[in-house]
PDB file of C-alpha atoms and ligand atoms in Angstrom:
ATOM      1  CA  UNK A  24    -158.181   6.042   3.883  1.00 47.00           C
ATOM      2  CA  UNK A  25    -160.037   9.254   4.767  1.00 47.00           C
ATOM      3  CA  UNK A  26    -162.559  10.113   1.710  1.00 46.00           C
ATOM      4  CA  UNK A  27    -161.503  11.255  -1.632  1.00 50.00           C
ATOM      5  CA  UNK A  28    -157.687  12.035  -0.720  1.00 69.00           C
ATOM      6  CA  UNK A  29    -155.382  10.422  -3.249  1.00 87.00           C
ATOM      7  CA  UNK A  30    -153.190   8.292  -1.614  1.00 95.00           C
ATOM      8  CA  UNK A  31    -148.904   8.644  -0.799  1.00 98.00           C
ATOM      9  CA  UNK A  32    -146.417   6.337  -0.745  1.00 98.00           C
ATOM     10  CA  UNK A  33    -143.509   7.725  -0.258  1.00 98.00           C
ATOM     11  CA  UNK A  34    -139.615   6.274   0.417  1.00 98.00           C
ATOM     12  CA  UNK A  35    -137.370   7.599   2.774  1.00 98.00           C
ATOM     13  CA  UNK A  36    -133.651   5.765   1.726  1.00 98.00           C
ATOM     14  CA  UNK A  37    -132.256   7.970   5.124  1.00 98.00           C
ATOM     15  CA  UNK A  38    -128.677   7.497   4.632  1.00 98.00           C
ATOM     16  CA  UNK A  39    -127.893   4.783   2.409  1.00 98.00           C
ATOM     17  CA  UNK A  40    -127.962   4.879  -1.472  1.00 97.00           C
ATOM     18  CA  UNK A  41    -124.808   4.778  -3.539  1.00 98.00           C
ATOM     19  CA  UNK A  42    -125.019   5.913  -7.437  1.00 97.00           C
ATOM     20  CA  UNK A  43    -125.174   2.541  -9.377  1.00 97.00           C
ATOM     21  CA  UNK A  44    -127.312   0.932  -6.875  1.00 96.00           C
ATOM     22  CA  UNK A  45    -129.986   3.296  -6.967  1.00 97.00           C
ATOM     23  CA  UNK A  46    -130.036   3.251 -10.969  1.00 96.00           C
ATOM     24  CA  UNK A  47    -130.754  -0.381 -10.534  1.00 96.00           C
ATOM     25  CA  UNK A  48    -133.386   0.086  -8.211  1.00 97.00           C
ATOM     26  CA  UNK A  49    -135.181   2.716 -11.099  1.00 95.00           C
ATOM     27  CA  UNK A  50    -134.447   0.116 -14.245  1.00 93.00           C
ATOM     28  CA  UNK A  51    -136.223  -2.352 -11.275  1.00 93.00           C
ATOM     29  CA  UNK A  52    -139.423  -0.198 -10.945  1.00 92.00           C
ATOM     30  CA  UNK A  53    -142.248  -0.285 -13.041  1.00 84.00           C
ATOM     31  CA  UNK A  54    -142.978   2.396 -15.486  1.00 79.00           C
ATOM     32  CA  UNK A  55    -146.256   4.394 -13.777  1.00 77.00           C
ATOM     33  CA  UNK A  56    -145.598   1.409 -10.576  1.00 76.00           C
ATOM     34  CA  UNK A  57    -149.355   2.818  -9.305  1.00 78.00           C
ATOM     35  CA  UNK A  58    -152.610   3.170 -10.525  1.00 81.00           C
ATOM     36  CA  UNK A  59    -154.436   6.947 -10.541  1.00 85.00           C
ATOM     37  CA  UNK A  60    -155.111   6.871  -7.089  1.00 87.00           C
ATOM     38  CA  UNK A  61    -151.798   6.291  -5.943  1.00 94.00           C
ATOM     39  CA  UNK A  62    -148.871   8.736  -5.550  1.00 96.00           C
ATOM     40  CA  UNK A  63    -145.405   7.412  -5.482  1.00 96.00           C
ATOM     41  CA  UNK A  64    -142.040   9.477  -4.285  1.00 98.00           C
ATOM     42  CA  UNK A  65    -139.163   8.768  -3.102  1.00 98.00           C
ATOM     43  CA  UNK A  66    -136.077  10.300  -0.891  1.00 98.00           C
ATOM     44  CA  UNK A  67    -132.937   9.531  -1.457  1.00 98.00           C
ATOM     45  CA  UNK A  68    -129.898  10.834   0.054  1.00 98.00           C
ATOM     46  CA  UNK A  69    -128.906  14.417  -1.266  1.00 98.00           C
ATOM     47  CA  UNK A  70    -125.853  13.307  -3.335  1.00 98.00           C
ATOM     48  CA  UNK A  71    -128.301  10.950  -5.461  1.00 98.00           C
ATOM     49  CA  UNK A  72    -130.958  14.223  -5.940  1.00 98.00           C
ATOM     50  CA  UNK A  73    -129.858  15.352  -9.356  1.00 98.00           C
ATOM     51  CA  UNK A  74    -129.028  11.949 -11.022  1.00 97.00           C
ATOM     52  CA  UNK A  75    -132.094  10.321  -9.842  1.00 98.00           C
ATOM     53  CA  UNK A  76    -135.002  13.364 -10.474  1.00 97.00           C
ATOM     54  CA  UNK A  77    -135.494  13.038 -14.526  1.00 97.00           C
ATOM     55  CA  UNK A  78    -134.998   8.567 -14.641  1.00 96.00           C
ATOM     56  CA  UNK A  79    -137.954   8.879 -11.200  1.00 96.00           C
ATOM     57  CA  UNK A  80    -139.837  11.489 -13.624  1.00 95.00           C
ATOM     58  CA  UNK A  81    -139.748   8.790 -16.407  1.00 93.00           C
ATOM     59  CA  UNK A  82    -141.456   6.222 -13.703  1.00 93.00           C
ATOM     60  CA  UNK A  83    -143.601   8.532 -12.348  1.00 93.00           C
ATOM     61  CA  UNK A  84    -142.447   9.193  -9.110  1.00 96.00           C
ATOM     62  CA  UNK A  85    -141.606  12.022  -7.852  1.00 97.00           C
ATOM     63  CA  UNK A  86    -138.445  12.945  -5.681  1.00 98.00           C
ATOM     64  CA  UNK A  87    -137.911  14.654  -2.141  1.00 98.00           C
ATOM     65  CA  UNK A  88    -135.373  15.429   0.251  1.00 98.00           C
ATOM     66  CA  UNK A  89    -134.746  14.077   3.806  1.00 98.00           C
ATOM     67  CA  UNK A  90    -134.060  17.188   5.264  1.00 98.00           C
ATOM     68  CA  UNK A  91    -132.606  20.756   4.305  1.00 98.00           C
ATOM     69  CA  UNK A  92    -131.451  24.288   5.874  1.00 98.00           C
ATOM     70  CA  UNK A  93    -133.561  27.216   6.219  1.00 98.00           C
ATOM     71  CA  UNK A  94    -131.637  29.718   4.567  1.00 98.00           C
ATOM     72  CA  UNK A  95    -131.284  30.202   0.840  1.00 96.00           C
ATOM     73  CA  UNK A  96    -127.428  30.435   0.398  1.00 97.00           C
ATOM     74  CA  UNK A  97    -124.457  31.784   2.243  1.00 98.00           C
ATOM     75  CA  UNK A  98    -122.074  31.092   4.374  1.00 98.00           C
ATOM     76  CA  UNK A  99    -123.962  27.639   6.383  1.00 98.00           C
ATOM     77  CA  UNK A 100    -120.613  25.054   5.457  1.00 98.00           C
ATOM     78  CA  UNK A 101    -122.275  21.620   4.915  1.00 97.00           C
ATOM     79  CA  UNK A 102    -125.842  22.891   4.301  1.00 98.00           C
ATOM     80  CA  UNK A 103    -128.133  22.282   1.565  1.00 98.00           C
ATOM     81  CA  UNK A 104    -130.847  25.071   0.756  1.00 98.00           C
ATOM     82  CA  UNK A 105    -134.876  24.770  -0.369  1.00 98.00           C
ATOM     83  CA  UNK A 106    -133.474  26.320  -3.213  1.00 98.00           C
ATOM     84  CA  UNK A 107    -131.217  24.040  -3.820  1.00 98.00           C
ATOM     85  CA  UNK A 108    -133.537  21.037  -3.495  1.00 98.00           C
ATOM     86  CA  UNK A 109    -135.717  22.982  -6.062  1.00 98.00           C
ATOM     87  CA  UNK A 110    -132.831  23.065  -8.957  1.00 98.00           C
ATOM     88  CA  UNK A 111    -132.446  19.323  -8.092  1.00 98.00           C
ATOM     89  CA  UNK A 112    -136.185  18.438  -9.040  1.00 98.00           C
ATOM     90  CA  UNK A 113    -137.663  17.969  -5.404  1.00 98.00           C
ATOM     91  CA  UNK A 114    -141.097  18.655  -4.734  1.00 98.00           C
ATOM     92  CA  UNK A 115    -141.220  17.268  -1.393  1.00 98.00           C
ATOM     93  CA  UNK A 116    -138.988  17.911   1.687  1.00 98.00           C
ATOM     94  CA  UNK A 117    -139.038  15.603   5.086  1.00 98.00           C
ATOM     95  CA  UNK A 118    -138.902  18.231   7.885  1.00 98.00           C
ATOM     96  CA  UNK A 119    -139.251  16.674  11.862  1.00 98.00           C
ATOM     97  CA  UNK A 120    -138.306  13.296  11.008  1.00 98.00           C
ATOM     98  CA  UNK A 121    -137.890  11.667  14.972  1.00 98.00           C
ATOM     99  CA  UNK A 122    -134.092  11.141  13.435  1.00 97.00           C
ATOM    100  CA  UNK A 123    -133.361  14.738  13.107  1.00 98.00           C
ATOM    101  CA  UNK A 124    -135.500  15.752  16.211  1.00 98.00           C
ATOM    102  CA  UNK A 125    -133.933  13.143  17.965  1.00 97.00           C
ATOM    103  CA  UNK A 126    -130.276  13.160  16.932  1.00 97.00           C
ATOM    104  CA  UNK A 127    -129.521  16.584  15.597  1.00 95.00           C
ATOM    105  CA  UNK A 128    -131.517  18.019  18.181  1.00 97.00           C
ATOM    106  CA  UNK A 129    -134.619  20.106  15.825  1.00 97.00           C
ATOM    107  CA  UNK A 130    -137.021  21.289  17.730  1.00 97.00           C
ATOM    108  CA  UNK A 131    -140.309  23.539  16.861  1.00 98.00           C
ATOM    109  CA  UNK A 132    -138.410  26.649  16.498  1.00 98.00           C
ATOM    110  CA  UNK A 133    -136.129  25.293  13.740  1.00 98.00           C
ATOM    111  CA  UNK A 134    -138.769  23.574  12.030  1.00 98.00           C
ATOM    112  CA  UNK A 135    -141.081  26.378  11.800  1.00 98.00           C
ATOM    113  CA  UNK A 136    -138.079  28.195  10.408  1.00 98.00           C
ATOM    114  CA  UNK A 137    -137.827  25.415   8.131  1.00 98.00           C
ATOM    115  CA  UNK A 138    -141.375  25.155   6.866  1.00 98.00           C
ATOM    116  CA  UNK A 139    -141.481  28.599   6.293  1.00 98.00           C
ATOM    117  CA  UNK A 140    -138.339  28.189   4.095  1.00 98.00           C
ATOM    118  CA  UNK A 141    -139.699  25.636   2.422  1.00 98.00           C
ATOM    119  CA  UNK A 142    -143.103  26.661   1.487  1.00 98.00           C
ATOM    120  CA  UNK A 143    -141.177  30.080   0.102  1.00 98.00           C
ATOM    121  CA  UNK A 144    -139.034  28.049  -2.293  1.00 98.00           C
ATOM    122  CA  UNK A 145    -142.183  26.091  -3.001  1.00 98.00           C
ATOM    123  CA  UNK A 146    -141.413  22.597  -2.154  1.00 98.00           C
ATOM    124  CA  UNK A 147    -144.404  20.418   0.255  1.00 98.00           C
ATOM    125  CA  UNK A 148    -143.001  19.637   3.487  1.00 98.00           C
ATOM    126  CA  UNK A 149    -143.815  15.917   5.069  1.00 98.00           C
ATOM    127  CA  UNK A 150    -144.471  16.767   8.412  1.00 98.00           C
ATOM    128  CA  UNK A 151    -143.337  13.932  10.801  1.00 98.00           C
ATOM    129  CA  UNK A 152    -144.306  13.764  13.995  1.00 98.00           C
ATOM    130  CA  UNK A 153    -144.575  10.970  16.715  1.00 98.00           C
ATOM    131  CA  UNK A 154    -144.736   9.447  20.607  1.00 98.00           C
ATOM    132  CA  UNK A 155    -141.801   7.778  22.006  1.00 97.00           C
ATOM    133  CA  UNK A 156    -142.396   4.506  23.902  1.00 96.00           C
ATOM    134  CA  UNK A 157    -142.287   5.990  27.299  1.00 97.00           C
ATOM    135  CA  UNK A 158    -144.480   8.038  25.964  1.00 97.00           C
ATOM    136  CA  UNK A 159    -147.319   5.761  24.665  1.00 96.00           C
ATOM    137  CA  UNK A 160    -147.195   4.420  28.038  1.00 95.00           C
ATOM    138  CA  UNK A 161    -147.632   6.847  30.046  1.00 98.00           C
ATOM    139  CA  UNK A 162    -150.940   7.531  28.048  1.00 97.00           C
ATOM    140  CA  UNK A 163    -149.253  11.282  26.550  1.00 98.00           C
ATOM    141  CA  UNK A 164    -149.536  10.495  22.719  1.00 98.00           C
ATOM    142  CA  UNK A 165    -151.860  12.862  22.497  1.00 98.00           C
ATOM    143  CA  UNK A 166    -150.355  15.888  24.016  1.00 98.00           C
ATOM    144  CA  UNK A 167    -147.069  14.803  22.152  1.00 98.00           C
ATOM    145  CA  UNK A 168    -148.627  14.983  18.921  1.00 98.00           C
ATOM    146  CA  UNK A 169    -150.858  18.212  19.794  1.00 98.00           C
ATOM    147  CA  UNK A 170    -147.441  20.099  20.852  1.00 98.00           C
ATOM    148  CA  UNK A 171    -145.421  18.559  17.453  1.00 98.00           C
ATOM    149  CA  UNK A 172    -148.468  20.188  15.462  1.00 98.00           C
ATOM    150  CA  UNK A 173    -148.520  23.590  17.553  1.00 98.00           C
ATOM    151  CA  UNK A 174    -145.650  24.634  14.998  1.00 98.00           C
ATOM    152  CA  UNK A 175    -148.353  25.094  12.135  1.00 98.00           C
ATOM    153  CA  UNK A 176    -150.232  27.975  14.124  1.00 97.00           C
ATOM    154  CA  UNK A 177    -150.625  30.447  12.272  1.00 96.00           C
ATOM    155  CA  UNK A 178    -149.085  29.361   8.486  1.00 97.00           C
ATOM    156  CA  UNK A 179    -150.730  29.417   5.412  1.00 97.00           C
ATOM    157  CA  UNK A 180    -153.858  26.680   5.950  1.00 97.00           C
ATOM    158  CA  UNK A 181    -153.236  26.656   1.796  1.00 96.00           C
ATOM    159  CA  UNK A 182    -149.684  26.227   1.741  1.00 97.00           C
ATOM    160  CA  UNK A 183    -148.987  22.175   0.615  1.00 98.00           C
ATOM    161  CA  UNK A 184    -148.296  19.840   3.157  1.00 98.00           C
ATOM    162  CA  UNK A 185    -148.550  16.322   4.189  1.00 98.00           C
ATOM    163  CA  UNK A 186    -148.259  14.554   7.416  1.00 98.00           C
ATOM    164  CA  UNK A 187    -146.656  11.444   8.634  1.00 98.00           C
ATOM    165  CA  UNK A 188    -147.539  10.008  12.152  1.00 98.00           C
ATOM    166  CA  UNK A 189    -144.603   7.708  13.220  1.00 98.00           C
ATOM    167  CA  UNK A 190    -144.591   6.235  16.271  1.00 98.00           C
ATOM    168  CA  UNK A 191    -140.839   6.678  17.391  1.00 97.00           C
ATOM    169  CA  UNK A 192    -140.899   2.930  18.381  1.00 96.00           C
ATOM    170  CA  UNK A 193    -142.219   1.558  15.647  1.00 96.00           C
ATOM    171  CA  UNK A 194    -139.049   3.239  13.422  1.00 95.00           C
ATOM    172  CA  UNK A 195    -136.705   0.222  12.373  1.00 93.00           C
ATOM    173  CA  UNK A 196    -137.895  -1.818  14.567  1.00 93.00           C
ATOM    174  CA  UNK A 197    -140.071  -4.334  13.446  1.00 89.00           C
ATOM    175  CA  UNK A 198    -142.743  -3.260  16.062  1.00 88.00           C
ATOM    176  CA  UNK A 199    -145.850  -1.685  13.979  1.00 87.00           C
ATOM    177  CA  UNK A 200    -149.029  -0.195  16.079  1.00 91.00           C
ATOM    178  CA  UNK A 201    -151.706  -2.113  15.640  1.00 94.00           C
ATOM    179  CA  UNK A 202    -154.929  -1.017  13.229  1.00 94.00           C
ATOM    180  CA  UNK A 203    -156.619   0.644  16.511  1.00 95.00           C
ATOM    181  CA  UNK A 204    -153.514   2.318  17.774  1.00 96.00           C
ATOM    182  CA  UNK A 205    -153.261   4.023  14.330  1.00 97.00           C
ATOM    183  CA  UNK A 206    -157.198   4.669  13.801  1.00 97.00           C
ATOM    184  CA  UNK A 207    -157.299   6.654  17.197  1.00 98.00           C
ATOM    185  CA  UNK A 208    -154.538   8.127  16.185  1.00 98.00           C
ATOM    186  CA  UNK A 209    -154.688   9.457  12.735  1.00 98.00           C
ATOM    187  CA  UNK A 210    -158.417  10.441  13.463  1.00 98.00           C
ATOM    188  CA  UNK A 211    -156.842  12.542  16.605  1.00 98.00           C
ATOM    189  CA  UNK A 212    -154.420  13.739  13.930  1.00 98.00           C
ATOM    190  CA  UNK A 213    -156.951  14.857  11.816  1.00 98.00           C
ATOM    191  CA  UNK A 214    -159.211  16.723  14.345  1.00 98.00           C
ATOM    192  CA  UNK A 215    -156.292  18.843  15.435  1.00 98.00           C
ATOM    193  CA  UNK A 216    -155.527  19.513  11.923  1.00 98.00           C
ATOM    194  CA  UNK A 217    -158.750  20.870  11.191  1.00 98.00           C
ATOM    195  CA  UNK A 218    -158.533  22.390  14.924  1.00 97.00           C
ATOM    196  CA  UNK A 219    -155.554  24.227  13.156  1.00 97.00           C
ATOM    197  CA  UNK A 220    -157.763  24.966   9.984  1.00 97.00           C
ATOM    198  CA  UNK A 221    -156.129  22.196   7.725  1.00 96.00           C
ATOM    199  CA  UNK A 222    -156.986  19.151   5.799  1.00 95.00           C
ATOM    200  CA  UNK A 223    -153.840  17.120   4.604  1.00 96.00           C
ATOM    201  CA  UNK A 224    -153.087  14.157   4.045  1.00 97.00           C
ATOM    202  CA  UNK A 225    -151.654  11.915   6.949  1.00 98.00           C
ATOM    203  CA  UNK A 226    -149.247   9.524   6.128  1.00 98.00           C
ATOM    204  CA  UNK A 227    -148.119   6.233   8.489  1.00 98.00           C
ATOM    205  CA  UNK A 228    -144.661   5.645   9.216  1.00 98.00           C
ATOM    206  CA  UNK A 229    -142.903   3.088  11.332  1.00 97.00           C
ATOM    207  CA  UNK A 230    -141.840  -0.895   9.837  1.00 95.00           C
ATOM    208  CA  UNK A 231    -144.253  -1.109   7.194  1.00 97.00           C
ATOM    209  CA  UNK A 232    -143.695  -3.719   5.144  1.00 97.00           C
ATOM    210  CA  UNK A 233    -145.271  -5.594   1.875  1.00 97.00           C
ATOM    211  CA  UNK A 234    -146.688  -8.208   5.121  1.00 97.00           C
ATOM    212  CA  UNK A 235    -148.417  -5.129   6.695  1.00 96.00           C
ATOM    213  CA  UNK A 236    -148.915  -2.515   4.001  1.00 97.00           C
ATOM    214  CA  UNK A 237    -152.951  -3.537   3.148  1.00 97.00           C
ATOM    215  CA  UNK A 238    -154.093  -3.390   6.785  1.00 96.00           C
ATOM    216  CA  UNK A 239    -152.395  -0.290   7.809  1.00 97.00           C
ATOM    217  CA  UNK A 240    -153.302   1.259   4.796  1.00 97.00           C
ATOM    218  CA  UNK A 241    -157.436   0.166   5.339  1.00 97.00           C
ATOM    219  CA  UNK A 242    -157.369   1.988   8.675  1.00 97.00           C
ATOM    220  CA  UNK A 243    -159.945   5.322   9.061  1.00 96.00           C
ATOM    221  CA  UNK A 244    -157.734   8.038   8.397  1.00 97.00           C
ATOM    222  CA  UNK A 245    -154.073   6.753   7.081  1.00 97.00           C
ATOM    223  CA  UNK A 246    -153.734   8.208   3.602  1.00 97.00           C
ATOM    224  CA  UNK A 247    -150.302   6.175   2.593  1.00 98.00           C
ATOM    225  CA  UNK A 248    -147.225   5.556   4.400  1.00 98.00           C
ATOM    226  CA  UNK A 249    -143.869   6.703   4.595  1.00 98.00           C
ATOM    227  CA  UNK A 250    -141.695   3.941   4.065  1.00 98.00           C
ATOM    228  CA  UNK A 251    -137.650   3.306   5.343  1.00 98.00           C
ATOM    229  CA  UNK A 252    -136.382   0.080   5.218  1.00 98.00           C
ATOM    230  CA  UNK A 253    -138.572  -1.508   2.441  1.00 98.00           C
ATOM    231  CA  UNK A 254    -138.277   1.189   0.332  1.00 98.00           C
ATOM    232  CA  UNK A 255    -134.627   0.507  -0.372  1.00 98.00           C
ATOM    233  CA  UNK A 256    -135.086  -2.518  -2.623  1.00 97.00           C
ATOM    234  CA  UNK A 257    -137.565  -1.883  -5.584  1.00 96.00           C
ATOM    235  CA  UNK A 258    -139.676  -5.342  -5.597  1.00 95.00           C
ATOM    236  CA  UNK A 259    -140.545  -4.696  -1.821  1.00 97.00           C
ATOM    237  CA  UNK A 260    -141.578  -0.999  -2.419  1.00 97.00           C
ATOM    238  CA  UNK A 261    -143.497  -2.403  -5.259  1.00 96.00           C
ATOM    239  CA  UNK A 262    -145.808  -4.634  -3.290  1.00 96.00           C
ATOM    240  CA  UNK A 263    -146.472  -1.780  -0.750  1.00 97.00           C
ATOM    241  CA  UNK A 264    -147.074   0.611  -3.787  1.00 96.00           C
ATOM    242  CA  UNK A 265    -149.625  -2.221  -4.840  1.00 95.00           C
ATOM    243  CA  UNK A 266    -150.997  -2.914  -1.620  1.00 96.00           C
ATOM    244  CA  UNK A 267    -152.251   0.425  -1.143  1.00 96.00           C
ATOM    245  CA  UNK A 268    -153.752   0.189  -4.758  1.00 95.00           C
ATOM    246  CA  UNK A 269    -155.907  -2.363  -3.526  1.00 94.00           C
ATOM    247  CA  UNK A 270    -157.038  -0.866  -0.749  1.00 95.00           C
ATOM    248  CA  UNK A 271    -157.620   2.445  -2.765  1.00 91.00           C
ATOM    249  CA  UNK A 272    -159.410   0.467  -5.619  1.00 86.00           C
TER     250      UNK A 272
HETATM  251  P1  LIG B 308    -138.899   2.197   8.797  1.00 51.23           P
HETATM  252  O1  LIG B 308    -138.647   3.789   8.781  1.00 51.23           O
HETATM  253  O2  LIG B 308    -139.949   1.907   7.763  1.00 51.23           O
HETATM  254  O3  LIG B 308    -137.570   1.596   8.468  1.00 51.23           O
HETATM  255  O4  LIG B 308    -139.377   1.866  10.172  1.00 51.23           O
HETATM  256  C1  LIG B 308    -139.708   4.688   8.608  1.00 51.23           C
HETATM  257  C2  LIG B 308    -139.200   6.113   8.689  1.00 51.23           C
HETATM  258  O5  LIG B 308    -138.304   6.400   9.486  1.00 51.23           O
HETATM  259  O6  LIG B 308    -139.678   6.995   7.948  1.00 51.23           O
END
């Protein structure tokens, strides 16, 4: 954990979540499931935003979107505006998730357009970025991560935001990077943050799991981890949630 920087865990439910399930999964959670130095959200899919903001409120965890478009309203059939997420309780908003860059095709001009949007409307973007395999092995994390970041040239060094490093190989698939993969790479992270006059939090991301929440989280510079697969049932996100207590204790 780097310093005095409370601590996120946050959920991303990507695109599963029907209503009754999910009301389950907040009569499952603990009331307050973290200590002080522990923040808790979660992302469900949009059509769960408005039933699940005030019952994640009530547990103390606050609620985000997966993704949004960067215009306020209009004619964009099938989008869903910062605006929108507001009036549905979000304070967060994943923007450059390796899914969206990946499979709907966002790139750095969209997402700047994007984190603008978002920062307007006053929601705290989580900032994914992350190497592909090929990638890693052709020793280019580095300049991956360095030309992901380039988008926040130039915006508001006070503006909220978070970061999540997620290896693109380590996404759903079991594979997590081990404790010196991530320390290089969150303290890389970090220096090109503060090359880029920020200091935010930076987030892991990539098959973490109650088995391998504590020794991710202990590594020099991860400040929580955004979560997929084990976020979707309640006792699993629970032990991650209490795993990073620990370490933050
Ligand atoms: P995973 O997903 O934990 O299922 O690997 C993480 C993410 O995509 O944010």
């Amino acid at each position: 954990m780097s310093g005095s920087t409370r601590c996120l865990i946050a959920g991303n439910w990507k695109m599963n979540g029907m209503l009754q399930e999910s009301l389950s999964f907040v009569n499952d959670m603990r009331e307050n499931p973290a200590p002080e130095a522990v923040e808790v959200a979660l992302m469900p899919p949009y059509t769960l935003l408005h039933a699940l903001s005030k019952p994640f409120e009530d547990k103390g965890i606050r609620i985000g979107s997966q993704s949004m478009y960067f215009e306020t309203s209009g004619a964009f059939t099938g989008s869903i505006s910062p605006l929108m997420l507001r009036d549905a309780g979000c304070h967060y908003v994943i923007l450059g998730h390796s899914e969206r860059r990946d499979i709907m095709g966002e790139g750095n001009v969209i997402l700047r357009k994007k984190l603008d949007a978002a920062w307007h409307a006053g929601l705290e973007p989580m900032f994914c970025i992350g190497e592909h395999l090929e990638e890693r092995e052709a020793g280019t994390t580095n300049d991956v991560l360095k030309e992901q970041l380039s988008v926040l040239e130039g915006t508001d060094v006070n503006a909220p935001l978070t970061v999540a490093y997620e290896p693109v190989w380590a996404i759903g698939t079991g594979k997590t990077a081990t404790p010196e993969q991530v320390s290089a790479t969150h303290a890389f992270v970090h220096q090109e943050l503060a090359r880029l006059g920020r200091q935010c939090r930076v987030l892991y991301g990539g098959s973490v799991n109650p088995g391998n929440a504590e020794s991710l989280m202990a590594c020099e510079g991860v400040d929580g981890a955004l979560v997929g697969g084990a976020s979707l049932k309640a006792d699993t996100f629970m032990e991650i949630i209490a795993a990073a207590a620990r370490v933050a204790a």
